[in-house]
Amino acid sequence: MLAKKAVKKVLALQRALPFPEGRDQPAEETLNIPQRLSALLKQDLTFRGEKTSYASHNIHAFAAKFPPQIPRTFIQELTRPGEVVLDPMSGSGTTLIEAMFAGRHGVGVDLDPLACLMASVKSSPFDLSQCARAGEQVLRDAEKQMRPTDDERLLRFYSTQSIEFFRYWFTDKITDELFALVRAISRIEEIEVRAFLKVVFSSCIITKTGALTLARDLAHSRPHRDLTREVKQSALNVFREKLINAIESLHEISESPFPSLSLRADARNLPLATNSVQLILTSPPYAANAIDYMRAHKFSLIWFGYEPKALSSLRSRYIGSEIKPSTFEVKSETGNEIINQLKKIEEGRAAVVAHYYNEMTLSLLEMLRVLAPGRAAVLVVGSSVIKGIDIKAPTVLAEIAASVGFGLVDIARREIIRDARMMPISHNSARSGIEARMHEEGVIGLIKPQQGEADAHS
Ligand SMILES: C[S@@+](CC[C@H](N)C(=O)[O-])C[C@H]1O[C@@H](n2cnc3c(N)ncnc32)[C@H](O)[C@@H]1O
């Protein structure tokens, strides 16, 4: 039902655009996409020293988001005002916010419910005085309703598994406060304002330090319970602070005439028409679950009523999850060499990497389908070192993209400024985790050939 509604919204948005499919479009020469893309990839894309936390970008913590300067630069150079920019793995919504600022229509797709929620809130113009009033009402309501929450009370809203989760990861006092807050938010009638307040609520829990939880380093690595941890803060006070910050951060976008669209869908099966977007800009997940979004996001999602079991099964559908199918063949020569090397060390890891590349192949095929001919796709890709072997993700994904029909313009390298990219502090050993390669990533520039060029190559 929701998906159908979303597709309708996208189709309406595409119809409303200045250059929908099939209508007279200005000649592509006026933009000269290949030349511009090639020049952009030669630039320094590090953006050292530039501010990344302006406007709504920092409302909620999110691991491995890219600096906003990346989407901004490519959007401005490779699209015209009013065109559609797609991020098929949109995460916290960085591309959508920048599309909005540039006067383009941003469309974001992500499988993760919390990512979609924050991307949508961060890129929607709001009536901020209404948000402020609703936030104050939530705080008053929560204070009034607050009392020790026994399991019987929680059972009216949550399953036993969810309650076990709360009891394991939160102190009783914080459970009482979060329960009062989340119930008060659920009583807010206006859907968009409720979504905004849910993002504020979640931003109190998912922080770098995970201060309201008994977890260590929630936003950046695998949570471990730390019973020595003293949770001193009040969830209500944290909510108040985050509410004020969020309202201030949303000020800059409250007037935008270009709200973006955020869809919960799969990058391997996009709910978008063929040839309907003018630029794709994305940063896919790392291989082998190097950043496990669900592991942190469930700390909020379970409060919103998602079942722990349902979240685990959703997690297994994320690109990069550690599934080990029996196929080892991928659409890249470099990829096959790497997988054969890995197979000699540990077959299971080789299968996980092959799975990642094959899932990305499906997603690249979808990108090729929805992109308008002659237009660009830009992928910002980090590699991983698995069992001591660099899996060369930028090179392999570029080869796969070429094998499915994209024209490869170039692969640029950019240094990762750790603070700006919010990378995990550590998670595996330096030899077999993402740590060893995290100082650099690749920016792959691709073009969808015009119809005639594609026929000539096939
Ligand atoms: C590296 S993050 C993107 C970060 C984003 N560029 C930002 O600035 O916030 C990769 C995203 O891919 C999403 N993802 C994983 N599998 C997916 C799939 N099959 N379809 C759509 N999104 C997926 C993850 O949920 C995650 O949000």
Short mmCIF file of C-alpha atoms and ligand atoms in Angstrom, two decimals:
data_model
loop_
_atom_site.label_atom_id
_atom_site.label_comp_id
_atom_site.label_asym_id
_atom_site.label_seq_id
_atom_site.Cartn_x
_atom_site.Cartn_y
_atom_site.Cartn_z
CA MET A 1 0.00 0.00 0.00
CA LEU A 2 2.73 2.41 1.05
CA ALA A 3 4.92 1.37 -1.88
CA LYS A 4 2.06 2.00 -4.34
CA LYS A 5 1.52 5.46 -2.88
CA ALA A 6 5.25 6.19 -3.15
CA VAL A 7 5.38 5.12 -6.80
CA LYS A 8 2.41 7.38 -7.57
CA LYS A 9 4.21 10.27 -5.89
CA VAL A 10 7.36 9.66 -7.97
CA LEU A 11 5.39 9.44 -11.18
CA ALA A 12 3.57 12.67 -10.37
CA LEU A 13 6.90 14.32 -9.60
CA GLN A 14 8.37 13.11 -12.89
CA ARG A 15 5.37 14.38 -14.84
CA ALA A 16 5.74 17.77 -13.22
CA LEU A 17 9.37 18.13 -14.25
CA PRO A 18 10.53 20.45 -16.99
CA PHE A 19 11.99 17.64 -19.12
CA PRO A 20 10.00 14.44 -18.61
CA GLU A 21 10.85 11.43 -20.72
CA GLY A 22 9.99 11.76 -24.38
CA ARG A 23 9.45 15.52 -24.46
CA ASP A 24 11.76 17.97 -26.17
CA GLN A 25 14.91 18.17 -24.16
CA PRO A 26 17.70 20.66 -24.80
CA ALA A 27 20.59 19.07 -26.66
CA GLU A 28 22.97 17.25 -24.27
CA GLU A 29 25.88 19.12 -25.93
CA THR A 30 24.92 22.21 -23.98
CA LEU A 31 26.02 20.45 -20.80
CA ASN A 32 28.76 18.26 -22.34
CA ILE A 33 28.50 15.73 -19.54
CA PRO A 34 31.52 13.52 -20.43
CA GLN A 35 33.87 16.50 -20.59
CA ARG A 36 32.54 18.04 -17.38
CA LEU A 37 32.60 14.74 -15.53
CA SER A 38 36.16 14.05 -16.61
CA ALA A 39 37.25 17.52 -15.44
CA LEU A 40 35.49 17.11 -12.08
CA LEU A 41 37.23 13.80 -11.47
CA LYS A 42 40.60 15.50 -11.93
CA GLN A 43 39.81 18.05 -9.21
CA ASP A 44 40.82 17.61 -5.60
CA LEU A 45 37.69 16.05 -4.12
CA THR A 46 38.93 15.98 -0.52
CA PHE A 47 37.29 19.26 0.52
CA ARG A 48 39.71 19.59 3.38
CA GLY A 49 38.75 22.21 5.92
CA GLU A 50 35.27 22.79 4.48
CA LYS A 51 32.31 22.81 6.82
CA THR A 52 30.13 19.71 6.64
CA SER A 53 27.63 20.33 9.41
CA TYR A 54 25.60 23.22 8.05
CA ALA A 55 21.79 23.31 7.64
CA SER A 56 20.10 19.99 8.40
CA HIS A 57 23.13 17.78 7.62
CA ASN A 58 23.92 17.13 11.26
CA ILE A 59 20.52 16.57 12.82
CA HIS A 60 21.18 12.87 13.35
CA ALA A 61 24.39 10.81 13.57
CA PHE A 62 24.99 8.48 10.64
CA ALA A 63 28.08 6.39 9.96
CA ALA A 64 30.00 6.98 6.72
CA LYS A 65 27.93 9.79 5.28
CA PHE A 66 29.82 11.65 2.61
CA PRO A 67 30.71 15.33 2.83
CA PRO A 68 27.95 17.47 1.27
CA GLN A 69 30.52 19.09 -1.01
CA ILE A 70 30.65 15.87 -3.08
CA PRO A 71 26.98 15.84 -4.16
CA ARG A 72 26.94 19.65 -4.37
CA THR A 73 29.86 19.79 -6.82
CA PHE A 74 28.55 17.08 -9.15
CA ILE A 75 24.91 18.27 -9.01
CA GLN A 76 25.82 21.83 -9.92
CA GLU A 77 28.05 20.84 -12.83
CA LEU A 78 26.11 17.91 -14.28
CA THR A 79 22.45 18.92 -14.04
CA ARG A 80 20.19 21.84 -14.82
CA PRO A 81 17.78 23.40 -12.32
CA GLY A 82 14.58 21.38 -12.02
CA GLU A 83 16.11 18.06 -13.07
CA VAL A 84 16.00 14.86 -11.00
CA VAL A 85 18.97 13.67 -8.95
CA LEU A 86 18.72 10.13 -7.59
CA ASP A 87 20.62 8.58 -4.72
CA PRO A 88 19.62 4.89 -4.74
CA MET A 89 21.31 4.25 -1.36
CA SER A 90 20.61 7.60 0.16
CA GLY A 91 21.46 6.91 3.84
CA SER A 92 21.03 10.05 5.91
CA GLY A 93 19.99 12.10 2.87
CA THR A 94 23.10 14.19 2.12
CA THR A 95 22.42 14.11 -1.65
CA LEU A 96 18.76 15.06 -1.16
CA ILE A 97 19.59 18.10 0.93
CA GLU A 98 22.15 19.32 -1.61
CA ALA A 99 19.76 18.67 -4.52
CA MET A 100 17.22 20.83 -2.75
CA PHE A 101 19.71 23.66 -2.20
CA ALA A 102 20.69 23.53 -5.86
CA GLY A 103 17.04 23.73 -7.01
CA ARG A 104 16.93 20.13 -8.28
CA HIS A 105 14.47 17.40 -7.33
CA GLY A 106 16.22 14.88 -5.10
CA VAL A 107 14.91 11.32 -4.98
CA GLY A 108 16.38 9.02 -2.35
CA VAL A 109 15.95 5.28 -1.96
CA ASP A 110 17.10 3.23 1.00
CA LEU A 111 16.11 -0.08 2.58
CA ASP A 112 16.75 1.17 6.09
CA PRO A 113 13.63 2.62 7.76
CA LEU A 114 15.56 4.99 10.01
CA ALA A 115 17.70 6.25 7.11
CA CYS A 116 14.52 6.99 5.12
CA LEU A 117 12.89 8.74 8.04
CA MET A 118 15.85 11.04 8.66
CA ALA A 119 16.50 11.67 4.95
CA SER A 120 12.91 12.72 4.48
CA VAL A 121 12.80 14.99 7.53
CA LYS A 122 16.18 16.55 6.78
CA SER A 123 15.15 17.50 3.26
CA SER A 124 11.57 18.70 3.81
CA PRO A 125 10.52 22.27 4.44
CA PHE A 126 8.65 22.43 7.76
CA ASP A 127 6.46 24.85 9.59
CA LEU A 128 9.03 25.25 12.34
CA SER A 129 6.81 27.06 14.81
CA GLN A 130 4.39 24.14 14.57
CA CYS A 131 7.31 21.74 15.19
CA ALA A 132 8.43 23.77 18.21
CA ARG A 133 4.91 23.80 19.69
CA ALA A 134 4.52 20.06 19.14
CA GLY A 135 7.93 19.42 20.72
CA GLU A 136 6.97 21.42 23.81
CA GLN A 137 3.69 19.54 23.99
CA VAL A 138 5.56 16.21 23.85
CA LEU A 139 7.82 17.29 26.70
CA ARG A 140 4.89 18.43 28.86
CA ASP A 141 2.91 15.31 28.08
CA ALA A 142 5.90 13.01 28.79
CA GLU A 143 6.59 14.72 32.12
CA LYS A 144 2.95 14.36 33.13
CA GLN A 145 2.70 10.70 32.11
CA MET A 146 6.04 9.62 33.54
CA ARG A 147 6.00 6.80 36.09
CA PRO A 148 7.92 3.56 36.68
CA THR A 149 7.21 1.41 33.66
CA ASP A 150 6.66 -2.23 34.52
CA ASP A 151 6.68 -4.96 31.89
CA GLU A 152 2.91 -5.26 32.01
CA ARG A 153 2.53 -1.67 30.83
CA LEU A 154 5.17 -2.10 28.13
CA LEU A 155 3.43 -5.31 26.97
CA ARG A 156 0.45 -3.25 25.84
CA PHE A 157 2.66 -1.78 23.11
CA TYR A 158 5.67 -4.08 22.67
CA SER A 159 6.50 -7.79 22.29
CA THR A 160 8.45 -9.69 24.94
CA GLN A 161 11.53 -9.62 22.66
CA SER A 162 11.35 -5.83 22.41
CA ILE A 163 10.98 -5.50 26.18
CA GLU A 164 13.99 -7.79 26.71
CA PHE A 165 15.91 -5.52 24.37
CA PHE A 166 14.97 -2.39 26.38
CA ARG A 167 15.83 -4.05 29.68
CA TYR A 168 19.22 -5.17 28.36
CA TRP A 169 20.33 -1.91 26.79
CA PHE A 170 18.67 0.83 28.89
CA THR A 171 18.48 1.54 32.62
CA ASP A 172 15.00 1.51 34.18
CA LYS A 173 15.00 5.29 34.55
CA ILE A 174 15.86 5.89 30.90
CA THR A 175 13.31 3.26 29.84
CA ASP A 176 10.61 5.17 31.76
CA GLU A 177 11.61 8.45 30.10
CA LEU A 178 11.95 7.09 26.57
CA PHE A 179 8.65 5.26 26.88
CA ALA A 180 6.90 8.45 28.04
CA LEU A 181 8.48 10.43 25.17
CA VAL A 182 7.69 7.93 22.44
CA ARG A 183 4.06 7.60 23.62
CA ALA A 184 3.71 11.38 23.68
CA ILE A 185 5.12 11.59 20.13
CA SER A 186 2.65 8.95 18.94
CA ARG A 187 -0.19 11.24 20.07
CA ILE A 188 0.90 14.05 17.72
CA GLU A 189 -1.58 13.94 14.87
CA GLU A 190 0.24 15.71 12.02
CA ILE A 191 2.23 12.98 10.24
CA GLU A 192 5.13 15.20 9.11
CA VAL A 193 5.53 16.81 12.52
CA ARG A 194 5.43 13.38 14.15
CA ALA A 195 8.17 12.22 11.75
CA PHE A 196 10.27 15.24 12.71
CA LEU A 197 9.84 14.45 16.42
CA LYS A 198 10.76 10.81 15.86
CA VAL A 199 14.03 11.94 14.27
CA VAL A 200 14.69 14.19 17.28
CA PHE A 201 13.91 11.25 19.60
CA SER A 202 16.22 8.93 17.66
CA SER A 203 19.00 11.51 17.62
CA CYS A 204 18.98 11.39 21.44
CA ILE A 205 19.69 7.63 21.41
CA ILE A 206 21.96 7.13 18.41
CA THR A 207 24.92 9.30 19.20
CA LYS A 208 28.61 8.67 18.86
CA THR A 209 28.85 7.77 22.55
CA GLY A 210 25.38 6.24 22.88
CA ALA A 211 25.13 8.15 26.16
CA LEU A 212 21.53 7.20 27.00
CA THR A 213 22.21 3.50 26.48
CA LEU A 214 24.40 0.93 28.15
CA ALA A 215 26.21 0.47 24.84
CA ARG A 216 29.69 1.60 24.07
CA ASP A 217 30.19 3.76 20.95
CA LEU A 218 26.81 3.24 19.34
CA ALA A 219 27.08 5.25 16.14
CA HIS A 220 30.49 3.99 15.11
CA SER A 221 30.97 0.35 15.91
CA ARG A 222 29.40 -2.84 17.19
CA PRO A 223 27.69 -2.06 20.47
CA HIS A 224 28.93 -3.87 23.57
CA ARG A 225 27.06 -3.62 26.83
CA ASP A 226 29.02 -1.81 29.47
CA LEU A 227 27.49 -2.29 32.91
CA THR A 228 30.06 -0.01 34.52
CA ARG A 229 28.63 2.88 32.55
CA GLU A 230 26.77 5.51 34.50
CA VAL A 231 23.90 7.05 32.59
CA LYS A 232 23.70 10.45 34.20
CA GLN A 233 21.67 12.43 31.69
CA SER A 234 17.91 12.74 31.63
CA ALA A 235 16.36 11.65 28.32
CA LEU A 236 13.89 14.52 28.59
CA ASN A 237 16.66 17.09 28.87
CA VAL A 238 18.53 15.56 25.96
CA PHE A 239 15.31 15.63 23.91
CA ARG A 240 14.84 19.32 24.72
CA GLU A 241 18.40 20.15 23.60
CA LYS A 242 18.13 18.12 20.40
CA LEU A 243 14.76 19.67 19.63
CA ILE A 244 16.18 23.20 19.80
CA ASN A 245 19.17 22.22 17.65
CA ALA A 246 17.01 20.46 15.05
CA ILE A 247 14.70 23.45 14.71
CA GLU A 248 17.67 25.78 14.25
CA SER A 249 19.22 23.43 11.70
CA LEU A 250 16.05 23.21 9.65
CA HIS A 251 15.70 26.98 9.35
CA GLU A 252 17.81 27.16 6.21
CA ILE A 253 15.61 24.77 4.30
CA SER A 254 12.21 25.83 5.56
CA GLU A 255 11.58 28.01 2.51
CA SER A 256 12.79 25.62 -0.20
CA PRO A 257 10.41 25.13 -3.14
CA PHE A 258 12.16 21.83 -3.98
CA PRO A 259 11.29 19.27 -1.32
CA SER A 260 12.90 15.91 -1.97
CA LEU A 261 11.32 12.50 -2.04
CA SER A 262 12.60 9.69 0.14
CA LEU A 263 11.41 6.16 -0.62
CA ARG A 264 11.88 2.97 1.32
CA ALA A 265 12.76 0.58 -1.46
CA ASP A 266 15.53 -1.64 -2.77
CA ALA A 267 18.31 -0.28 -4.98
CA ARG A 268 18.12 -3.58 -6.89
CA ASN A 269 14.51 -2.90 -7.85
CA LEU A 270 13.93 0.84 -8.11
CA PRO A 271 10.34 2.14 -8.17
CA LEU A 272 11.25 4.58 -10.95
CA ALA A 273 10.57 4.80 -14.66
CA THR A 274 13.23 3.97 -17.26
CA ASN A 275 15.37 6.95 -18.40
CA SER A 276 13.75 9.18 -15.79
CA VAL A 277 16.64 10.68 -13.81
CA GLN A 278 19.34 13.08 -14.96
CA LEU A 279 22.06 12.28 -12.42
CA ILE A 280 22.82 9.44 -10.02
CA LEU A 281 25.00 10.20 -7.06
CA THR A 282 25.56 7.62 -4.39
CA SER A 283 27.92 5.94 -1.97
CA PRO A 284 27.14 2.24 -1.68
CA PRO A 285 27.63 0.27 1.52
CA TYR A 286 30.96 -1.40 2.24
CA ALA A 287 31.40 -5.11 1.62
CA ALA A 288 31.17 -7.75 4.35
CA ASN A 289 28.99 -5.68 6.65
CA ALA A 290 31.88 -3.41 7.56
CA ILE A 291 29.35 -0.82 8.72
CA ASP A 292 26.34 -2.53 10.18
CA TYR A 293 23.60 0.12 10.09
CA MET A 294 20.88 -2.01 11.59
CA ARG A 295 22.98 -2.89 14.60
CA ALA A 296 22.80 0.74 15.73
CA HIS A 297 19.48 1.76 14.16
CA LYS A 298 17.47 -0.87 16.00
CA PHE A 299 18.14 1.10 19.22
CA SER A 300 15.56 3.59 17.93
CA LEU A 301 13.50 1.46 15.57
CA ILE A 302 12.37 -0.94 18.31
CA TRP A 303 11.02 2.02 20.28
CA PHE A 304 9.02 2.93 17.15
CA GLY A 305 7.38 -0.51 17.22
CA TYR A 306 9.55 -2.49 14.79
CA GLU A 307 9.98 -6.12 15.86
CA PRO A 308 13.58 -7.25 16.56
CA LYS A 309 13.07 -10.36 14.42
CA ALA A 310 11.70 -8.39 11.47
CA LEU A 311 14.69 -6.03 11.69
CA SER A 312 17.13 -8.96 11.62
CA SER A 313 15.54 -10.34 8.49
CA LEU A 314 15.54 -6.88 6.88
CA ARG A 315 19.23 -6.54 7.75
CA SER A 316 20.05 -9.68 5.78
CA ARG A 317 18.69 -7.95 2.64
CA TYR A 318 21.10 -5.02 2.86
CA ILE A 319 23.81 -4.92 0.23
CA GLY A 320 27.02 -5.91 2.00
CA SER A 321 25.38 -8.29 4.49
CA GLU A 322 27.35 -11.42 5.27
CA ILE A 323 25.45 -13.97 3.21
CA LYS A 324 27.50 -16.80 1.71
CA PRO A 325 25.95 -18.11 -1.50
CA SER A 326 27.67 -20.85 -3.49
CA THR A 327 28.57 -18.72 -6.49
CA PHE A 328 32.03 -17.18 -6.72
CA GLU A 329 31.87 -15.76 -10.24
CA VAL A 330 31.58 -11.97 -10.63
CA LYS A 331 31.43 -9.69 -13.71
CA SER A 332 34.95 -8.33 -13.28
CA GLU A 333 38.36 -9.75 -14.06
CA THR A 334 39.98 -8.03 -11.09
CA GLY A 335 37.10 -9.21 -8.89
CA ASN A 336 37.54 -12.83 -9.94
CA GLU A 337 41.28 -12.68 -9.23
CA ILE A 338 40.61 -11.30 -5.74
CA ILE A 339 37.94 -13.88 -4.99
CA ASN A 340 40.25 -16.72 -6.09
CA GLN A 341 43.00 -15.38 -3.80
CA LEU A 342 40.52 -15.14 -0.90
CA LYS A 343 39.17 -18.63 -1.60
CA LYS A 344 42.61 -20.07 -0.87
CA ILE A 345 42.55 -18.42 2.55
CA GLU A 346 38.89 -18.79 3.57
CA GLU A 347 36.13 -19.86 1.23
CA GLY A 348 33.41 -18.28 3.39
CA ARG A 349 34.90 -14.79 3.12
CA ALA A 350 35.39 -15.22 -0.64
CA ALA A 351 31.66 -16.06 -0.95
CA VAL A 352 30.67 -12.97 1.07
CA VAL A 353 32.75 -10.73 -1.20
CA ALA A 354 31.36 -12.38 -4.37
CA HIS A 355 27.86 -11.87 -3.01
CA TYR A 356 28.57 -8.17 -2.45
CA TYR A 357 29.81 -7.70 -6.00
CA ASN A 358 26.85 -9.60 -7.45
CA GLU A 359 24.35 -7.54 -5.44
CA MET A 360 26.07 -4.37 -6.61
CA THR A 361 25.80 -5.69 -10.20
CA LEU A 362 22.00 -5.82 -9.80
CA SER A 363 21.98 -2.34 -8.39
CA LEU A 364 24.19 -1.01 -11.22
CA LEU A 365 21.80 -2.56 -13.77
CA GLU A 366 18.94 -0.67 -12.15
CA MET A 367 20.95 2.57 -12.15
CA LEU A 368 21.59 2.07 -15.86
CA ARG A 369 17.88 1.50 -16.51
CA VAL A 370 16.56 4.59 -14.73
CA LEU A 371 19.27 7.01 -15.87
CA ALA A 372 18.56 9.11 -18.97
CA PRO A 373 20.91 8.37 -21.91
CA GLY A 374 23.99 10.57 -22.02
CA ARG A 375 23.76 11.29 -18.29
CA ALA A 376 26.20 10.56 -15.46
CA ALA A 377 26.32 8.25 -12.45
CA VAL A 378 28.89 8.97 -9.75
CA LEU A 379 29.70 6.33 -7.12
CA VAL A 380 31.81 7.10 -4.08
CA VAL A 381 33.25 3.77 -3.03
CA GLY A 382 35.47 2.70 -0.17
CA SER A 383 37.37 -0.56 -0.24
CA SER A 384 38.03 -3.09 2.52
CA VAL A 385 40.91 -5.30 3.48
CA ILE A 386 39.62 -8.79 4.12
CA LYS A 387 41.99 -11.49 5.37
CA GLY A 388 44.87 -9.19 4.43
CA ILE A 389 43.63 -8.73 0.85
CA ASP A 390 42.44 -5.40 -0.54
CA ILE A 391 39.20 -6.24 -2.35
CA LYS A 392 39.74 -3.17 -4.62
CA ALA A 393 36.07 -2.16 -4.59
CA PRO A 394 36.46 0.99 -6.78
CA THR A 395 38.25 -0.92 -9.56
CA VAL A 396 35.96 -3.94 -9.40
CA LEU A 397 32.75 -1.89 -9.36
CA ALA A 398 34.01 0.20 -12.29
CA GLU A 399 34.69 -3.02 -14.26
CA ILE A 400 31.24 -4.36 -13.38
CA ALA A 401 29.62 -1.07 -14.40
CA ALA A 402 31.38 -1.24 -17.78
CA SER A 403 30.32 -4.88 -18.22
CA VAL A 404 26.62 -4.02 -17.73
CA GLY A 405 26.73 -1.19 -20.29
CA PHE A 406 27.99 2.01 -18.63
CA GLY A 407 30.81 4.01 -20.19
CA LEU A 408 33.62 4.47 -17.65
CA VAL A 409 34.98 8.02 -17.64
CA ASP A 410 37.51 7.73 -14.83
CA ILE A 411 38.11 6.65 -11.24
CA ALA A 412 39.33 9.47 -9.01
CA ARG A 413 40.86 8.89 -5.59
CA ARG A 414 39.98 11.04 -2.64
CA GLU A 415 41.47 11.15 0.79
CA ILE A 416 38.98 10.55 3.57
CA ILE A 417 38.97 13.14 6.30
CA ARG A 418 37.98 10.89 9.16
CA ASP A 419 35.88 13.36 11.13
CA ALA A 420 33.96 14.46 8.08
CA ARG A 421 33.12 10.91 6.95
CA MET A 422 32.24 9.57 10.44
CA MET A 423 34.15 6.34 10.09
CA PRO A 424 34.12 3.62 12.70
CA ILE A 425 36.94 4.02 15.18
CA SER A 426 37.82 0.38 15.04
CA HIS A 427 35.90 -2.76 14.54
CA ASN A 428 38.03 -5.52 13.15
CA SER A 429 41.75 -5.96 13.31
CA ALA A 430 43.75 -3.54 11.19
CA ARG A 431 44.64 -6.37 8.81
CA SER A 432 41.18 -7.70 8.13
CA GLY A 433 38.77 -4.83 8.63
CA ILE A 434 37.85 -1.62 6.92
CA GLU A 435 40.43 0.25 9.00
CA ALA A 436 43.36 -0.53 6.77
CA ARG A 437 41.84 1.14 3.70
CA MET A 438 39.82 3.87 5.27
CA HIS A 439 42.21 6.70 4.45
CA GLU A 440 41.20 6.73 0.80
CA GLU A 441 38.20 5.98 -1.39
CA GLY A 442 37.40 5.94 -5.11
CA VAL A 443 35.01 8.19 -7.02
CA ILE A 444 33.80 6.32 -10.10
CA GLY A 445 32.46 8.45 -12.96
CA LEU A 446 30.11 6.68 -15.39
CA ILE A 447 27.99 7.71 -18.36
CA LYS A 448 24.96 5.95 -19.78
CA PRO A 449 25.60 5.74 -23.52
CA GLN A 450 23.16 7.36 -25.94
CA GLN A 451 20.96 4.80 -27.71
CA GLY A 452 23.09 4.71 -30.90
CA GLU A 453 26.37 4.32 -28.97
CA ALA A 454 24.95 1.44 -26.91
CA ASP A 455 23.83 -0.37 -30.09
CA ALA A 456 27.26 0.13 -31.66
CA HIS A 457 28.97 -1.47 -28.66
CA SER A 458 26.64 -4.46 -28.42
C1 LIG B 1 27.33 4.45 2.87
S1 LIG B 1 25.61 4.57 3.23
C2 LIG B 1 25.11 5.99 2.33
C3 LIG B 1 25.47 7.25 3.06
C4 LIG B 1 24.94 8.50 2.37
N1 LIG B 1 25.72 8.85 1.20
C5 LIG B 1 24.95 9.69 3.35
O1 LIG B 1 25.64 10.67 3.09
O2 LIG B 1 24.28 9.59 4.38
C6 LIG B 1 24.92 3.24 2.32
C7 LIG B 1 23.41 3.06 2.46
O3 LIG B 1 22.99 1.97 1.64
C8 LIG B 1 21.82 1.44 2.21
N2 LIG B 1 21.50 0.14 1.59
C9 LIG B 1 22.04 -1.08 1.82
N3 LIG B 1 21.45 -2.00 1.04
C10 LIG B 1 20.53 -1.35 0.28
C11 LIG B 1 19.61 -1.77 -0.72
N4 LIG B 1 19.53 -3.03 -1.10
N5 LIG B 1 18.82 -0.83 -1.28
C12 LIG B 1 18.87 0.48 -0.90
N6 LIG B 1 19.72 0.92 0.06
C13 LIG B 1 20.54 0.01 0.63
C14 LIG B 1 22.15 1.39 3.69
O4 LIG B 1 20.97 1.31 4.46
C15 LIG B 1 22.90 2.73 3.87
O5 LIG B 1 22.01 3.72 4.30
#
